[in-house]
Short mmCIF file of C-alpha atoms in Angstrom, two decimals:
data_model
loop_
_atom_site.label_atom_id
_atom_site.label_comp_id
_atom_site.label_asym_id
_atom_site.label_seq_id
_atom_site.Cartn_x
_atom_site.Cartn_y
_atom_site.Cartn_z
CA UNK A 1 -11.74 14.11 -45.47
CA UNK A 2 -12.01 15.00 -41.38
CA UNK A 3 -9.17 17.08 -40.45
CA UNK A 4 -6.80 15.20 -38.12
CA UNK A 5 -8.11 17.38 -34.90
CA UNK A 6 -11.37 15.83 -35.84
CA UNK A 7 -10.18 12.19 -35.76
CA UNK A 8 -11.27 10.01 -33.17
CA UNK A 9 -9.53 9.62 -29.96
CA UNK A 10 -7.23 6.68 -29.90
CA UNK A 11 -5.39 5.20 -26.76
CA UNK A 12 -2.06 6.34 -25.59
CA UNK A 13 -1.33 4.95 -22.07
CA UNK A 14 -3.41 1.97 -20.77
CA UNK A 15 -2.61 -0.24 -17.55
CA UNK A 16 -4.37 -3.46 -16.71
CA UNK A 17 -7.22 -3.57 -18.86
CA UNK A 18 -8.75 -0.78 -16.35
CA UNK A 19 -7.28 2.41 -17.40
CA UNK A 20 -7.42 4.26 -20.26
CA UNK A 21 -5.67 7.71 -21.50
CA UNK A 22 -6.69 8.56 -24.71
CA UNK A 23 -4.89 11.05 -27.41
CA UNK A 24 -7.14 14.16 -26.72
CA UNK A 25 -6.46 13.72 -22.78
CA UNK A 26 -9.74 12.30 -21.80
CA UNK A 27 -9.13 9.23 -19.35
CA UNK A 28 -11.32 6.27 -19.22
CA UNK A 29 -11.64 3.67 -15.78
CA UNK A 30 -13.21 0.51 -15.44
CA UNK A 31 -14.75 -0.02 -11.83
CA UNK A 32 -13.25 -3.77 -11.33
CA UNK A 33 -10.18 -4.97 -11.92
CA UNK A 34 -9.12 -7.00 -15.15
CA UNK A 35 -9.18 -10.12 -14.02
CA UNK A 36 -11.86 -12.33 -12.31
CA UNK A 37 -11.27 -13.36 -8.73
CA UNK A 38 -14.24 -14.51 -6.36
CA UNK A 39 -13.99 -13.41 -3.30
CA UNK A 40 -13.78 -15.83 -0.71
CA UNK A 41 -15.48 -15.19 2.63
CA UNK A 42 -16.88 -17.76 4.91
CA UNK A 43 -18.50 -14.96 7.48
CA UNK A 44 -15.46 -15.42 10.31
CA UNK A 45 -15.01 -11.38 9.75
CA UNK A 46 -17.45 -9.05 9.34
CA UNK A 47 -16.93 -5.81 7.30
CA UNK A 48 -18.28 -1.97 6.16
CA UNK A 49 -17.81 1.07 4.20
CA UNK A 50 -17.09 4.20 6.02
CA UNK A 51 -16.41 7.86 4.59
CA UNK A 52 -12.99 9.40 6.02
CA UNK A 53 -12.79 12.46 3.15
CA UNK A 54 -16.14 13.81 1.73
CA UNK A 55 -14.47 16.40 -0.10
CA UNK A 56 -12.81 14.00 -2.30
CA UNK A 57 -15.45 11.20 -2.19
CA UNK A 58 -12.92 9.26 -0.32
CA UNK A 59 -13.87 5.65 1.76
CA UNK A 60 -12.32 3.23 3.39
CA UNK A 61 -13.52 -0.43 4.03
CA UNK A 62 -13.74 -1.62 7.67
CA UNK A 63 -12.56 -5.41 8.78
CA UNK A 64 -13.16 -7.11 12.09
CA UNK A 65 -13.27 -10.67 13.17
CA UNK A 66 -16.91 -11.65 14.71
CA UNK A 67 -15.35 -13.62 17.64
CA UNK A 68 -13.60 -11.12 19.55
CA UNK A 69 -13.80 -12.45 23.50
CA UNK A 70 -14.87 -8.74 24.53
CA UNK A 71 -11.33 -7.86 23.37
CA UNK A 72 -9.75 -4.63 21.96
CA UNK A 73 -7.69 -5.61 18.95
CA UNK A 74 -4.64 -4.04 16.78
CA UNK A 75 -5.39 -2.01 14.20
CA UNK A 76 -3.83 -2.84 11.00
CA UNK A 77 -4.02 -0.46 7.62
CA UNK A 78 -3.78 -2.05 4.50
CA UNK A 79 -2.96 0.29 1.34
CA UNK A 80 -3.72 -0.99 -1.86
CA UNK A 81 -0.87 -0.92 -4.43
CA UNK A 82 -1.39 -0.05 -8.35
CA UNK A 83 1.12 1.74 -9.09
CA UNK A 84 -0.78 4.98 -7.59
CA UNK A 85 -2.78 4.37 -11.04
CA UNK A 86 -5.19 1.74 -10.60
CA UNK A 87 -6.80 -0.06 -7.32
CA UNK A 88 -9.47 -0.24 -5.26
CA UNK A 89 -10.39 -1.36 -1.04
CA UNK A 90 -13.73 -2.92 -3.51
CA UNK A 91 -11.54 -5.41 -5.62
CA UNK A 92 -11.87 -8.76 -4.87
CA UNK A 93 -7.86 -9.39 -4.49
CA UNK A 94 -7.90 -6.36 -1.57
CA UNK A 95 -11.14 -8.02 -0.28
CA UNK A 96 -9.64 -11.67 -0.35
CA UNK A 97 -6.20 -10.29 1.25
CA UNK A 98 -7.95 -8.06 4.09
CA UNK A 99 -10.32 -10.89 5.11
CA UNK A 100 -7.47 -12.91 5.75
CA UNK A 101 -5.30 -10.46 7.72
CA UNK A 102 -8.56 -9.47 9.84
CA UNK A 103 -8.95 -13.29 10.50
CA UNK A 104 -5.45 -14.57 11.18
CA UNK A 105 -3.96 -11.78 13.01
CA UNK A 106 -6.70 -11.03 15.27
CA UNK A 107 -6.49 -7.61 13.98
CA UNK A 108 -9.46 -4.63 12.87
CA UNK A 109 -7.84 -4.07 9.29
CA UNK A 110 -8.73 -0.34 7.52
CA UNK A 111 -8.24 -0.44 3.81
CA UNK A 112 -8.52 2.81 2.58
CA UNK A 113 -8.88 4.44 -1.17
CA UNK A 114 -6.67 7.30 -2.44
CA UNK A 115 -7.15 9.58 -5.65
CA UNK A 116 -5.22 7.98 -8.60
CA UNK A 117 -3.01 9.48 -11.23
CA UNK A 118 -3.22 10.79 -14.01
CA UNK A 119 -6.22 12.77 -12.78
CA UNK A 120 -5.12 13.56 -9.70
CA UNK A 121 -1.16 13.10 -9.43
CA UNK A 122 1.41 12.59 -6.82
CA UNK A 123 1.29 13.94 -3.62
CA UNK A 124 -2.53 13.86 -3.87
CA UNK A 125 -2.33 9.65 -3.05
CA UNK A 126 -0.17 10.58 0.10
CA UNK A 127 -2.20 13.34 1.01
CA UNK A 128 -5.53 11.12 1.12
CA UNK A 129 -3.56 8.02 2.91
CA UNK A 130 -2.33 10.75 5.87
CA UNK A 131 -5.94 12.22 5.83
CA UNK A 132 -7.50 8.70 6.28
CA UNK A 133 -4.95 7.85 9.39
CA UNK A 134 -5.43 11.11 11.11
CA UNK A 135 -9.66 10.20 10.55
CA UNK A 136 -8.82 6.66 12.38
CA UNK A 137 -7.35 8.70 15.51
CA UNK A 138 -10.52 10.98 15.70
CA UNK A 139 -12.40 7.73 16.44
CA UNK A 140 -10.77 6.54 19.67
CA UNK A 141 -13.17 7.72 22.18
CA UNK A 142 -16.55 8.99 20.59
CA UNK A 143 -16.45 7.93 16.73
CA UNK A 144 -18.34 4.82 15.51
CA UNK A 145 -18.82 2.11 17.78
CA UNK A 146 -18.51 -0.72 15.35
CA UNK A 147 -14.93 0.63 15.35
CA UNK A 148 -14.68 1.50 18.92
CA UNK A 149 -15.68 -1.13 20.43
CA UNK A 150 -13.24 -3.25 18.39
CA UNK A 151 -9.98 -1.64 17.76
CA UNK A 152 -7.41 -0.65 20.41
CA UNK A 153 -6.47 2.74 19.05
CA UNK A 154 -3.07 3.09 21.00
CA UNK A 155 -1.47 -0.23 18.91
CA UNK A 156 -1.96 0.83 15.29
CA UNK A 157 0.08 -0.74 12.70
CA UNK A 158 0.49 0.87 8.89
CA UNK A 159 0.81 -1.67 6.17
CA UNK A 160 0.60 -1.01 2.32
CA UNK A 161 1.68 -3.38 -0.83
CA UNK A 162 3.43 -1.67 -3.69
CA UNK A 163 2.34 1.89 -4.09
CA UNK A 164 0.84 1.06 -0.47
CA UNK A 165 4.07 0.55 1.03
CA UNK A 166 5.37 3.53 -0.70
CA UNK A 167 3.08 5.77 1.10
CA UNK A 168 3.70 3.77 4.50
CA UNK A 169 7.12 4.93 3.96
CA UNK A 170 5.88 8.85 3.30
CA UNK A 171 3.80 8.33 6.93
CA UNK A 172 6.72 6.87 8.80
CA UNK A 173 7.80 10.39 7.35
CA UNK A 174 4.94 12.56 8.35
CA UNK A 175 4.36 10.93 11.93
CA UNK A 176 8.07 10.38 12.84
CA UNK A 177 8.30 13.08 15.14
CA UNK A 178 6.88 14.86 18.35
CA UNK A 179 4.71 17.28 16.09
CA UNK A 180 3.55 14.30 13.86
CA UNK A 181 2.41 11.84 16.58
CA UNK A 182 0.66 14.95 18.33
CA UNK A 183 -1.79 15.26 15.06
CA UNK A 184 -2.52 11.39 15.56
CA UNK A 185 -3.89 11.72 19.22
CA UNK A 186 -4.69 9.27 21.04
CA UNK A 187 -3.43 7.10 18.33
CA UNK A 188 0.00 5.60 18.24
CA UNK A 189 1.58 3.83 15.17
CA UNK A 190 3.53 0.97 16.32
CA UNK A 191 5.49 -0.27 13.35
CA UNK A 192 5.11 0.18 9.52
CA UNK A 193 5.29 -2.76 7.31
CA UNK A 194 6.18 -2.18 3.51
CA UNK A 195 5.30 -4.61 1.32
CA UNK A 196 7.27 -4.79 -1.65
CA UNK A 197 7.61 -0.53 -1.89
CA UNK A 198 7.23 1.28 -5.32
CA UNK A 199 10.44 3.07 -5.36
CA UNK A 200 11.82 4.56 -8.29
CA UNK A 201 14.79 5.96 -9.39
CA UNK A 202 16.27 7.18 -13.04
CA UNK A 203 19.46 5.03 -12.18
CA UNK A 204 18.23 1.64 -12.91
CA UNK A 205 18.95 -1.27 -10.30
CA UNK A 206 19.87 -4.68 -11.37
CA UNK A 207 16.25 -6.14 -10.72
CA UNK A 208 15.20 -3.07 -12.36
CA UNK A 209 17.60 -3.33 -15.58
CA UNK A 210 17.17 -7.79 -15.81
CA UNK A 211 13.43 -7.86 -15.40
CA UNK A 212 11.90 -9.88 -17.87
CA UNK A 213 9.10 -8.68 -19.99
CA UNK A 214 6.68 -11.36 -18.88
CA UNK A 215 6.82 -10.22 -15.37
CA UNK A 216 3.80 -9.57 -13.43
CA UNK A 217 5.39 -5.99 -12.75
CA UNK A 218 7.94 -5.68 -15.87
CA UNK A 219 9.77 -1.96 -16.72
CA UNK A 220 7.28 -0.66 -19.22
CA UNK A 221 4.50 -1.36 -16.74
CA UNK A 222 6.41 -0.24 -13.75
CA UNK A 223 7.52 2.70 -15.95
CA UNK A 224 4.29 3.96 -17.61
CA UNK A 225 2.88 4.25 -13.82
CA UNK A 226 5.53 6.70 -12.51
CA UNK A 227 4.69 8.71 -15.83
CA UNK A 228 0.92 8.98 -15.02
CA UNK A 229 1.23 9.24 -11.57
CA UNK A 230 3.91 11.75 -11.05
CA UNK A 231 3.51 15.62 -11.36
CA UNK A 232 4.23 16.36 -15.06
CA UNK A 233 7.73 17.34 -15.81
CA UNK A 234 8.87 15.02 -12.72
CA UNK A 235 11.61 12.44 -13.35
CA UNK A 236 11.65 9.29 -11.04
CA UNK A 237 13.95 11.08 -9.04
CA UNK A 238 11.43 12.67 -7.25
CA UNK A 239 10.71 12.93 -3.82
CA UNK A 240 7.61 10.61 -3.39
CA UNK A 241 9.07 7.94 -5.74
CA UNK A 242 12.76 8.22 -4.68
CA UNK A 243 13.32 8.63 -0.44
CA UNK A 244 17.29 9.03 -1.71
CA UNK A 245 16.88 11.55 -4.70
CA UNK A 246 18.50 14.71 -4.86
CA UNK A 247 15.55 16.42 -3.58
CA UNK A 248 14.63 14.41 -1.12
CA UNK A 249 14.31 15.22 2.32
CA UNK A 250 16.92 13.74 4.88
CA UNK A 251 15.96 10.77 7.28
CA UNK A 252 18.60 11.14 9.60
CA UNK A 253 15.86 13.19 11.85
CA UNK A 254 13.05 10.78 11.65
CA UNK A 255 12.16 8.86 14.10
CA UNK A 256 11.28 5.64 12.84
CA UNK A 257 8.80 3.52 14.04
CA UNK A 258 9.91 -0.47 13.64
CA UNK A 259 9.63 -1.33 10.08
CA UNK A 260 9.06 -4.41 8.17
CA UNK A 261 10.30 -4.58 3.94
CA UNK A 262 8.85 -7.64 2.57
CA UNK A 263 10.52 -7.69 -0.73
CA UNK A 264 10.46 -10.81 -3.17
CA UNK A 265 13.46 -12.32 -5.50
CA UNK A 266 11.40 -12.42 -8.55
CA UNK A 267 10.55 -8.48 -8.30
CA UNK A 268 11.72 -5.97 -10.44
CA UNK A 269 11.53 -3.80 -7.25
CA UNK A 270 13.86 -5.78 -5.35
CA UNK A 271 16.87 -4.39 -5.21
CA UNK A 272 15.68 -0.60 -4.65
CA UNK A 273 13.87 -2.17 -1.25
CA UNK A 274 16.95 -3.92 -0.17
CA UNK A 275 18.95 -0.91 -0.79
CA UNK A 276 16.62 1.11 0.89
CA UNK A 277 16.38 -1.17 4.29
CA UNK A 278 20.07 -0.93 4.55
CA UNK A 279 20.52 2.95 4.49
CA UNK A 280 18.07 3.08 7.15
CA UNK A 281 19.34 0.60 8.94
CA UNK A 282 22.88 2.57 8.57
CA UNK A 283 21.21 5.53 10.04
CA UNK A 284 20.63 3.02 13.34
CA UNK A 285 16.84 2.63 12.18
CA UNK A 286 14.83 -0.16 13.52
CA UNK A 287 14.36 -1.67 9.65
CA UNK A 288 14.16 -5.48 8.96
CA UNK A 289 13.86 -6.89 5.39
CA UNK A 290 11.90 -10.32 5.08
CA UNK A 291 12.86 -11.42 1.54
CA UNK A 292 10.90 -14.00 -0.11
CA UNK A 293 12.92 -15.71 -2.58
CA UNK A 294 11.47 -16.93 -5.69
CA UNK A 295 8.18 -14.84 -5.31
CA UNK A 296 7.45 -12.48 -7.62
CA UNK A 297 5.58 -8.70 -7.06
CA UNK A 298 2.32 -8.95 -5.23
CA UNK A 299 2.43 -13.05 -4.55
CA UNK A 300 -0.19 -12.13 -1.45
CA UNK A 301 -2.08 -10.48 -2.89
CA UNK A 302 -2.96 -12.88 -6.20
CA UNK A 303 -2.92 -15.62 -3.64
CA UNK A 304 -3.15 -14.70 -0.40
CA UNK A 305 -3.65 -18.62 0.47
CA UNK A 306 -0.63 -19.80 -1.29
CA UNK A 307 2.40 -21.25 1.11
CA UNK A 308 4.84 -18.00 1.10
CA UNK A 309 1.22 -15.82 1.90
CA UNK A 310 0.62 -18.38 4.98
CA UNK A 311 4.79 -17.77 5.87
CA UNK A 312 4.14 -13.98 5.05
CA UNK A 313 0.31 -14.39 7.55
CA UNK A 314 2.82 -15.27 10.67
CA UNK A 315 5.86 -13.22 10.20
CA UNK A 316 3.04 -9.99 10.06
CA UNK A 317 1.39 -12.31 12.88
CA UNK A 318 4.69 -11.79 15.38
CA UNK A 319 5.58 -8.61 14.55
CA UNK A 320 2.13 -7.06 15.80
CA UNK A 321 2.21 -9.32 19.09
CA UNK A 322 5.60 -8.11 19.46
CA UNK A 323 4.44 -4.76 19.07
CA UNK A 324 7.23 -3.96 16.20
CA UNK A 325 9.70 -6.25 17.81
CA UNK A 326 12.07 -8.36 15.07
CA UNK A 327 12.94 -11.88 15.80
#
């Protein structure tokens, strides 16, 4: 009979059909997502890979509309969400959702990639994300043209959805001051739009404690990510997943760039976003919440052509004309 040691691996953690941790620590990854979504692009924007991290293997995909008028335009990041687990600037759902935001708000759209947990845990995602921002600023003058002759470096505009809008939080963090916008440049962030953060917290919230199981984000799901992405030992508590924990560095001192938390009424992170707009906003920050009601986590994403994406396209639409301004 084969010792137990010897028995085969069997899976322990898995998250989407794409990723697999196994008993013995090994961790599988499927390259697409697990679901099937065509992409749908009818050639208005044009697009590329670039490298911004070689180290790491690290690239980001490139989005421009083809009819430009000879004008510089906005530059808008988009940071995929997946929990900091599972995503990719290659799946069709981040194609489909970058397409449109390159198209409808006129905008050159970056989507970078970021090391995933639980190979390469928390701060690593928020390390790559600043690395890939600070790469964007050593283009304005002399880097690519394709990118230079597109984007107006000096109205930049950092977007993410889930675990994306977690790390736009962590920027607003590390480029909130004289010494942080001095590493960007000739770059300047304008505003920050979070869409529907991944904040955690080991004190649930109401969303949090009455989501239902069969919820496109539910708690085991939402759960299991903070436990592969998070350094080992961490609670939710800590400092990347929780801007309010007990180690958590204070706010008061940032200087905030105008931000925008999209948060929906069907999302298990609701509350936490809601809560987290108002202490800022106590602190005299320049933070507006857009709160979709009904709409449950990632609704732009898995149809970024539905009616509350097209409400979601204009309200992104006039804050970047505005330059951050709120209505």
């Amino acid at each position: 009979m084969a010792s137990e040691d010897s028995a085969a691996p069997v899976v322990v953690d898995e998250c989407r059909g794409v990723l697999f941790v196994y008993s013995n620590g090994s961790v599988v990854r499927r390259s697409g997502p697990g679901f099937a979504t065509p992409v749908r692009d009818d050639g208005t924007v044009e697009w590329k890979d670039a490298e911004f991290d070689a180290a790491h293997g690290l690239g980001l995909r490139l989005y421009r509309p083809r009819e430009r008028n000879q004008q510089l335009l906005p530059v808008f990041f988009y940071y995929h969400g997946g929990g900091f687990c599972i995503g990719s600037r290659t799946w069709p759902n981040c194609q489909n959702y970058c397409l449109r935001l390159a198209a409808e708000l006129g905008a050159v759209v970056v989507a970078p990639d970021y090391r995933l947990g639980p190979e390469h845990r928390l701060p690593a995602a928020i390390d790559d994300a600043a690395a890939a921002l600070i790469w964007l600023a050593s283009q304005a003058g002399s880097g690519d043209p394709w990118l230079t002759e597109a984007a107006d470096f000096t109205r930049v505009f950092v977007s993410g959805d889930s675990a994306g809008g977690t790390i736009a939080h962590h920027l607003a963090m590390r480029f909130g001051s004289a010494a942080g916008r001095a590493e960007l440049g000739a770059a300047s962030v304008k505003g920050y739009v979070q869409l529907m953060p991944f904040f955690g917290g080991t004190e649930r919230t109401r969303s949090e404690a009455e989501c239902p199981d069969d919820a496109f984000l539910n708690r085991p799901l939402n759960d299991r990510y903070w436990r592969l992405s998070l350094p080992l030992g961490a609670t939710v508590d800590h400092p990347v997943s929780n801007p309010f924990g007990p180690d958590s560095p204070a706010l008061e001192a940032v200087e905030f760039a105008p931000t925008l938390v999209v948060v929906g009424g069907r999302d298990i992170l609701h509350d936490r976003a809601v809560d987290y707009a108002a202490r800022l906003r106590a602190m005299g920050k320049p933070v507006e919440v857009k709160d979709f009601e009904g709409q449950q986590h990632g609704f732009f994403t898995i149809d970024p052509w539905s009616d509350a994406s097209a409400v979601l396209m204009r309200a992104l639409k006039r804050f970047i004309d505005t330059d951050g301004r709120f209505d």
